[in-house]
Amino acid sequence: VMSKRKLTQLVDTGVVDGWDDPRFPTVRALMRRGLKVEALREFVKVQGMSKAVNFMEWSKMWNFNVQLLDPSVPRYTVVSNT
């Protein structure tokens, strides 16, 4: 669901908590999911200015986010006995 009209209907009927619901494709929802502003800026910069429609994968945006977080976030591996 990408149209603003359908998203507004979901918010108005109470199906979702609001515009920052993590299931929404809004900037507020992306920030709530953990996207950094710098990653979003880089994603927009890579797309560039164009009058033509430009389709890019969501994974590319999240990859920018991972590149920003990797130097500062420790990674751990866990083996569970359960």
Coordinates of C-alpha atoms in Angstrom, one line a residue:
V1 CA 0.0 0.0 0.0
M2 CA 1.7 3.2 -1.1
S3 CA -1.1 5.7 -1.9
K4 CA -1.6 8.5 0.6
R5 CA -5.4 8.0 0.4
K6 CA -5.1 4.3 1.5
L7 CA -2.6 5.1 4.2
T8 CA -4.8 7.9 5.5
Q9 CA -7.7 5.5 5.7
L10 CA -5.7 3.0 7.7
V11 CA -4.7 5.7 10.2
D12 CA -8.2 7.1 10.4
T13 CA -9.8 3.8 11.1
G14 CA -7.3 2.9 13.7
V15 CA -5.8 -0.2 11.9
V16 CA -2.4 1.3 12.6
D17 CA -1.1 3.5 15.5
G18 CA -0.2 6.5 13.3
W19 CA 2.0 7.7 10.6
D20 CA 5.1 6.4 12.3
D21 CA 3.8 2.8 12.3
P22 CA 6.8 0.6 11.3
R23 CA 4.8 -1.0 8.6
F24 CA 4.3 2.2 6.7
P25 CA 6.6 3.5 3.9
T26 CA 6.8 6.9 5.4
V27 CA 10.0 8.8 6.6
R28 CA 8.7 8.8 10.2
A29 CA 8.2 5.0 10.1
L30 CA 11.6 4.5 8.6
M31 CA 13.2 6.5 11.4
R32 CA 11.3 4.5 13.9
R33 CA 12.7 1.3 12.3
G34 CA 16.2 2.6 12.9
L35 CA 17.1 4.4 9.7
K36 CA 19.7 7.1 10.2
V37 CA 19.1 10.5 8.6
E38 CA 22.6 10.3 7.0
A39 CA 21.7 7.1 5.3
L40 CA 18.5 8.6 3.9
R41 CA 20.4 11.6 2.6
E42 CA 23.0 9.4 0.9
F43 CA 20.2 7.3 -0.7
V44 CA 18.6 10.4 -2.1
K45 CA 21.9 11.8 -3.3
V46 CA 22.7 8.5 -5.1
Q47 CA 19.4 8.7 -6.9
G48 CA 20.2 12.1 -8.3
M49 CA 18.1 14.6 -10.1
S50 CA 16.0 13.3 -13.0
K51 CA 12.7 13.9 -14.7
A52 CA 12.5 10.2 -15.4
V53 CA 11.1 7.7 -12.9
N54 CA 13.9 6.0 -11.0
F55 CA 13.2 2.8 -9.2
M56 CA 15.7 1.7 -6.5
E57 CA 15.5 -1.2 -4.1
W58 CA 14.7 -0.7 -0.4
S59 CA 17.7 -2.9 0.4
K60 CA 20.0 -0.3 -1.1
M61 CA 18.8 2.3 1.4
W62 CA 19.2 -0.2 4.3
N63 CA 22.7 -1.0 3.0
F64 CA 23.7 2.7 3.4
N65 CA 22.3 2.4 7.0
V66 CA 24.4 -0.7 7.7
Q67 CA 27.6 1.1 6.4
L68 CA 27.0 4.0 8.8
L69 CA 26.4 1.7 11.8
D70 CA 29.1 -0.9 11.3
P71 CA 32.0 1.1 12.6
S72 CA 30.2 2.0 15.8
V73 CA 28.0 -1.0 16.6
P74 CA 29.5 -4.2 18.0
R75 CA 28.3 -7.5 16.5
Y76 CA 27.9 -10.6 18.6
T77 CA 27.3 -14.3 17.7
V78 CA 25.3 -16.4 20.1
V79 CA 24.8 -20.2 20.1
S80 CA 21.7 -21.1 22.1
N81 CA 21.4 -24.5 23.9
T82 CA 17.6 -24.5 23.7

